[in-house]
C-alpha positions as a LaTeX table, in Angstrom:
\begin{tabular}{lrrr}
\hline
Residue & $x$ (\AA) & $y$ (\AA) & $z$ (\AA) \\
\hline
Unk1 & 80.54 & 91.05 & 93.58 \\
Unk2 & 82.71 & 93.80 & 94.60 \\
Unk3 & 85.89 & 93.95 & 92.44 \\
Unk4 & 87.57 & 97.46 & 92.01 \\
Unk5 & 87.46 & 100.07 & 94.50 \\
Unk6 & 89.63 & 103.43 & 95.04 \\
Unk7 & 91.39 & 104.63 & 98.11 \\
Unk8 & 92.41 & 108.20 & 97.45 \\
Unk9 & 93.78 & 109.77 & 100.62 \\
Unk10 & 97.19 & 109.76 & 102.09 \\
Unk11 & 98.57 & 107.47 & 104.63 \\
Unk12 & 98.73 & 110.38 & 107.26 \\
Unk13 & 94.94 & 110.95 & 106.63 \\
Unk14 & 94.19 & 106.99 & 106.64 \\
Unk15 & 96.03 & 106.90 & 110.04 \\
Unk16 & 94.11 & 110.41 & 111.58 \\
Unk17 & 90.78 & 108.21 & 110.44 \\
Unk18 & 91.51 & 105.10 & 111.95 \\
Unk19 & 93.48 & 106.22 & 114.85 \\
Unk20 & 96.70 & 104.66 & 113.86 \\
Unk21 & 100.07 & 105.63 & 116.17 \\
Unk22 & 102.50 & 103.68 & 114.04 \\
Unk23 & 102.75 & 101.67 & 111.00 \\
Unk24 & 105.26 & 99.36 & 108.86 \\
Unk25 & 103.71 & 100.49 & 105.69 \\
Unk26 & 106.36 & 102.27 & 104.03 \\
Unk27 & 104.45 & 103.97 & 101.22 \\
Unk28 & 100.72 & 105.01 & 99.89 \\
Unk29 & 99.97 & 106.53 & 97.01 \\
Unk30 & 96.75 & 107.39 & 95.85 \\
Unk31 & 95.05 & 104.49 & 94.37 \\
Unk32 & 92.06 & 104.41 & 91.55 \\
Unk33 & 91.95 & 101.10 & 90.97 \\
Unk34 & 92.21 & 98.91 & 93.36 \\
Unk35 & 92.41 & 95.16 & 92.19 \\
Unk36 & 92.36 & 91.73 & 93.35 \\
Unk37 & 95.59 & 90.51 & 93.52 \\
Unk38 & 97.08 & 93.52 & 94.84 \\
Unk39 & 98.17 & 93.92 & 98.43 \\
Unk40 & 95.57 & 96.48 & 99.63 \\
Unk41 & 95.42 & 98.76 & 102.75 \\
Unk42 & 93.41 & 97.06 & 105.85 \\
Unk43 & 92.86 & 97.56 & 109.11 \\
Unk44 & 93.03 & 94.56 & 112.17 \\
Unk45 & 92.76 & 95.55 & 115.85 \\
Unk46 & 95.03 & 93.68 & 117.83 \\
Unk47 & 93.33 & 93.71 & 120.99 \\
Unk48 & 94.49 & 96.99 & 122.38 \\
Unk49 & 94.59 & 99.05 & 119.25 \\
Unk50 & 93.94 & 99.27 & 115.66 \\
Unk51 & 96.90 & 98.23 & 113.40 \\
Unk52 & 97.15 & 99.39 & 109.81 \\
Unk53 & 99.05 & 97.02 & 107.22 \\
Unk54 & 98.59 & 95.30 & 103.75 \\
Unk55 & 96.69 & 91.97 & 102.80 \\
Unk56 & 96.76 & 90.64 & 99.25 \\
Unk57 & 93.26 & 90.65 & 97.99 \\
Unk58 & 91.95 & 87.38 & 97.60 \\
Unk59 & 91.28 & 84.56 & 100.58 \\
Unk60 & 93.34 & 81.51 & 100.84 \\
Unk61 & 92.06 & 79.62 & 103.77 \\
Unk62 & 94.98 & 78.21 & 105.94 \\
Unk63 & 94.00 & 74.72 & 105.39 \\
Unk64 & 93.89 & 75.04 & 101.51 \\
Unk65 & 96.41 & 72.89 & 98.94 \\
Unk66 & 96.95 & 75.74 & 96.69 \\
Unk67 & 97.21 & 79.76 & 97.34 \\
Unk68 & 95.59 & 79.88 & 93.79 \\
Unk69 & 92.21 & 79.67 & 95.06 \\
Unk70 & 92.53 & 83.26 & 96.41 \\
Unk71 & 91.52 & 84.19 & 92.61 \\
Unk72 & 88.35 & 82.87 & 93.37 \\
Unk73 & 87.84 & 84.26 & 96.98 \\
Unk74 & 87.46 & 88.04 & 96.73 \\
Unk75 & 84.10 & 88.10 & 97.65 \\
Unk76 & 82.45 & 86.20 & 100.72 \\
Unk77 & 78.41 & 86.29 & 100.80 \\
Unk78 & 77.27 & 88.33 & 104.27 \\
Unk79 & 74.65 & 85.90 & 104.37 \\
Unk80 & 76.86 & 82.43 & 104.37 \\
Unk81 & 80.22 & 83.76 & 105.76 \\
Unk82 & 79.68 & 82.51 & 109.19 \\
Unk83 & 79.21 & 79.45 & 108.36 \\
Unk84 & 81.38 & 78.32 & 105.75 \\
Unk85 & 84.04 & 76.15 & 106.03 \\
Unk86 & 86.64 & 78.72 & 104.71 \\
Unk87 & 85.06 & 81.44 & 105.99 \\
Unk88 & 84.10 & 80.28 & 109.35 \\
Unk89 & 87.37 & 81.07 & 111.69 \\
Unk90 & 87.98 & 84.25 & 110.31 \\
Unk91 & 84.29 & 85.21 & 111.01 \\
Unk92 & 84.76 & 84.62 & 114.45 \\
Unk93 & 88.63 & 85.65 & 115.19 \\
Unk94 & 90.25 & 88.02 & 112.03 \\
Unk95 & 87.94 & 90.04 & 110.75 \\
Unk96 & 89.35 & 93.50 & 109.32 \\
Unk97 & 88.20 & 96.77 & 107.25 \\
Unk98 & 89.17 & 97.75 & 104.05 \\
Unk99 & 89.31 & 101.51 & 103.75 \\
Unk100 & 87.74 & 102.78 & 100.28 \\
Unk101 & 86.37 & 105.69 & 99.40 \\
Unk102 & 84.15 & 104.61 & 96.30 \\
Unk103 & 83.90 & 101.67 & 94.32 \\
Unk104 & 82.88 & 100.37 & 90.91 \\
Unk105 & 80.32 & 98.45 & 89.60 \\
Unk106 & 79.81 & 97.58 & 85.68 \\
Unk107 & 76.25 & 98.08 & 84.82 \\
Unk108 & 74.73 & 96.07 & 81.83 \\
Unk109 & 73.05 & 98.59 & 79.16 \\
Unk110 & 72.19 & 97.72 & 75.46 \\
Unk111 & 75.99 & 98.92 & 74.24 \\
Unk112 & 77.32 & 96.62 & 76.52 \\
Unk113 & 79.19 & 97.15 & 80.20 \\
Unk114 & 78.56 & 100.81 & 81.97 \\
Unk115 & 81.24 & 101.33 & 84.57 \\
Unk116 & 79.58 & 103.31 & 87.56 \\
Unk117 & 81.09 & 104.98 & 90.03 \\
Unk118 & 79.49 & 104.62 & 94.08 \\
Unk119 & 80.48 & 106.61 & 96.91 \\
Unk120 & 79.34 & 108.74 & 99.84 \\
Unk121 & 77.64 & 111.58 & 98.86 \\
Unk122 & 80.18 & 113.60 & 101.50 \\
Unk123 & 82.98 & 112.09 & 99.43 \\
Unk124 & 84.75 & 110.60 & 102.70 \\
Unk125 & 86.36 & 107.94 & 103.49 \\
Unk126 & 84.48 & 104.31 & 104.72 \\
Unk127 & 85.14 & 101.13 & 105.98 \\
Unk128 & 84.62 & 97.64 & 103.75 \\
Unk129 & 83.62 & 94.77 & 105.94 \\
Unk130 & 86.75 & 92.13 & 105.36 \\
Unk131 & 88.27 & 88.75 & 106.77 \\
Unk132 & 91.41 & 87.96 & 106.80 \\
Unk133 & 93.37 & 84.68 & 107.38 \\
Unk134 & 97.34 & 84.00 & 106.98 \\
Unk135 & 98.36 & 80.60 & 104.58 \\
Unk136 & 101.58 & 78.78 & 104.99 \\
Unk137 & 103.34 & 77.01 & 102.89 \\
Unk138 & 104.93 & 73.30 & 102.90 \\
Unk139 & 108.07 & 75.35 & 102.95 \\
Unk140 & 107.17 & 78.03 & 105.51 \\
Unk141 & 106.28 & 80.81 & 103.47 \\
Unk142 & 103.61 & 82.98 & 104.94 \\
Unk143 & 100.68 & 85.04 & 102.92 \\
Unk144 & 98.10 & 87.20 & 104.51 \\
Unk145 & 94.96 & 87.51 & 102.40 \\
Unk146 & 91.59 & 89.14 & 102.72 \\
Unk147 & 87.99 & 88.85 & 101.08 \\
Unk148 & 85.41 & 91.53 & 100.86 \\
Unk149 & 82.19 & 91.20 & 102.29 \\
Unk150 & 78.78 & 91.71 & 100.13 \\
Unk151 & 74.90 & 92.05 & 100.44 \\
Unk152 & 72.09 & 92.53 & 98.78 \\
Unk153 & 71.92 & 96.36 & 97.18 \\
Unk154 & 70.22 & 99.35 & 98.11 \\
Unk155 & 68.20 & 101.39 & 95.96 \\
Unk156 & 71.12 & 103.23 & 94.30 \\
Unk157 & 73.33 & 100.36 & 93.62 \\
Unk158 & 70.37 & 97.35 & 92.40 \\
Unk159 & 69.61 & 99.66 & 89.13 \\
Unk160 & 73.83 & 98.16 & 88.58 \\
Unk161 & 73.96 & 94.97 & 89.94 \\
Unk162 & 72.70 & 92.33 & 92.67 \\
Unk163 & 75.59 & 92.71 & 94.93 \\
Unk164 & 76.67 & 95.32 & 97.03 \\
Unk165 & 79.62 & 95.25 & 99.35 \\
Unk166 & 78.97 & 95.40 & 102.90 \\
Unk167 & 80.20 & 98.78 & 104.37 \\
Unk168 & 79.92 & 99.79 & 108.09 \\
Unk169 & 79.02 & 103.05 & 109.82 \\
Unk170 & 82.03 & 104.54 & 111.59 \\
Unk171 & 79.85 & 103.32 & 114.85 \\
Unk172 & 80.27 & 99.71 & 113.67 \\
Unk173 & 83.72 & 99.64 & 113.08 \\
Unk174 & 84.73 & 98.90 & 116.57 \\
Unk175 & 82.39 & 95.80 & 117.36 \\
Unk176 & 83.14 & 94.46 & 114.21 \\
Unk177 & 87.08 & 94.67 & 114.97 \\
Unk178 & 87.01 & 93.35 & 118.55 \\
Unk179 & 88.75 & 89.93 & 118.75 \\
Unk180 & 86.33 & 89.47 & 122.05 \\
Unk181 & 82.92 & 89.57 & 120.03 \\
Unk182 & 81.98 & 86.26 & 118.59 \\
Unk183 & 78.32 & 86.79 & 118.94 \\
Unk184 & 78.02 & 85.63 & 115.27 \\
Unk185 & 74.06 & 87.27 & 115.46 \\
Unk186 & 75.38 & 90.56 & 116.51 \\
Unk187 & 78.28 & 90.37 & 114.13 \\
Unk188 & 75.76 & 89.16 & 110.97 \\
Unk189 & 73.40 & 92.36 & 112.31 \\
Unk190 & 75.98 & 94.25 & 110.93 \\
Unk191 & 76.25 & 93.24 & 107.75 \\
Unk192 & 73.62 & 95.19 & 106.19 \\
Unk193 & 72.88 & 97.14 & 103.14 \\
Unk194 & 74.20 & 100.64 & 103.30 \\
Unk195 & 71.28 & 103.47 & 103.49 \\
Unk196 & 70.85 & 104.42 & 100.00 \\
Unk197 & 69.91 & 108.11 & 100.82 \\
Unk198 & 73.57 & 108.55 & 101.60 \\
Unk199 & 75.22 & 107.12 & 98.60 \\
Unk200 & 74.95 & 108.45 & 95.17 \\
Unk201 & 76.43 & 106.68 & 91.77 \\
Unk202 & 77.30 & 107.99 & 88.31 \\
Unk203 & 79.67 & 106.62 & 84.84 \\
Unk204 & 82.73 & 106.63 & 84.95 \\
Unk205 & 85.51 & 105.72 & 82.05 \\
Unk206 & 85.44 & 102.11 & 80.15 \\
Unk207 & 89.77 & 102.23 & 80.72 \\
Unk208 & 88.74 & 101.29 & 84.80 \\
Unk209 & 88.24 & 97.32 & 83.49 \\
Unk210 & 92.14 & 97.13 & 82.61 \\
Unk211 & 94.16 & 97.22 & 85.70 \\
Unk212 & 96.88 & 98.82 & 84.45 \\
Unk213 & 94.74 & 102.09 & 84.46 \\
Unk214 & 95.21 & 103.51 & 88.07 \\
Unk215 & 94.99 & 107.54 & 87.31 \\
Unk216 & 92.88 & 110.37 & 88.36 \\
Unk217 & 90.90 & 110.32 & 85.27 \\
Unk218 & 89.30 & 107.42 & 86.30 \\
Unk219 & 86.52 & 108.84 & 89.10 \\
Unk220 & 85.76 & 111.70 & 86.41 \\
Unk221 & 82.46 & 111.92 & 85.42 \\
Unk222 & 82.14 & 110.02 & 82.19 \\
Unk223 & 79.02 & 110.28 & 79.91 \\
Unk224 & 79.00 & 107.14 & 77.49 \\
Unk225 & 78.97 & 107.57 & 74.25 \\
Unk226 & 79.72 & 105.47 & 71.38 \\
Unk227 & 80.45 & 101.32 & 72.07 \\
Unk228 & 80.73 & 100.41 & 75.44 \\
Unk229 & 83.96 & 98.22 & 76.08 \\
Unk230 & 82.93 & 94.77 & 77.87 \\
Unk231 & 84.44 & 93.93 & 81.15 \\
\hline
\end{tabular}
């Protein structure tokens, strides 16, 4: 799975990167921690140009009884998205990106739960493959939410765990944005492991498993020592 990630840079730079003109997003702060449940940065191309807003992090499909099941739904499989049930409109008509620019994975050792950091070995910023898909209530209310796409992992990231999320080259951003390409076999060609030679991973801090954590401190280098906290 793919459940904390960090987005670092400011909106101005997130808006240079993605070629935004203009956005309703009133505020970004750095963010080193990023957690479902939160409304989190994405990016949706309306058919003429890229939009930048916020989704809350964790699918409710717009058929579903209860917007609880988003708890459940930060993750969609690369492998199955196209063809499940909840999955299966967005795959064709809202898919988004997720700007991170690392993200953590716990890795099991015999003291218990290793945070690890993984990121580009430039440090820059890259694009999560997401869906996205807009619930309304019996009473009208409206929530946008998103789910993160994974794959199998490369070589750095299968020494940590079996899941990997699915990030795009800058190249692949704009096919996998455009509302006119619903080839689902060139979309799924996409969704590939990301070439391990240009990724790099190292420990980080137990105090990334509580949310409330969302400092600096947290991408530091962090050698373990002592009891490992579980997560």
């Amino acid at each position: 799975m793919c459940g904390r990630y960090t987005v670092t840079i400011t909106l101005e730079e997130l808006m240079v990167r993605y070629m935004i003109e203009e956005t309703n997003v009133p505020f970004h702060k750095p963010k080193y921690n990023v957690a479902p449940g939160q409304h989190v940065l994405a990016i949706i191309n309306d058919g003429s140009r890229n939009r930048l807003g916020e989704l809350k992090w964790g699918f409710v499909p717009s058929w579903a009884d209860d917007p609880k099941v988003g708890y459940t739904m930060i993750n969609a499989r690369a492998e199955t998205a196209a063809s499940k049930p909840a999955y299966k409109s967005a795959f064709q008509k809202k898919r988004c990106l997720l700007p991170a620019d690392s993200f953590y994975e716990w890795q099991a050792t015999a003291r218990g739960k290793q945070p690890m950091r993984i990121r580009l070995k430039t440090g820059s910023v890259f694009s999560l493959a997401g869906l996205y898909e807009t619930w309304t209530s019996p009473g009208g209310e409206r929530i946008s939410t998103c789910t993160i796409l994974t794959t199998t992992p490369n070589e750095v990231v299968a020494p940590i765990h079996d899941r990997m999320p699915v990030i795009l080259t800058p190249e692949q951003e704009a096919v996998w944005l455009g509302r006119e390409k619903q080839n689902i076999a060139l979309l799924t060609s996409l969704l590939k492991p990301y070439p391990s030679d240009q990724l790099e991973a190292y420990p980080v801090s137990p105090a990334v498993g509580n949310v409330r954590n969302d400092d600096p401190s947290l991408i530091e280098r962090h050698e373990p020592g002592g009891q490992l906290e579980l997560w």
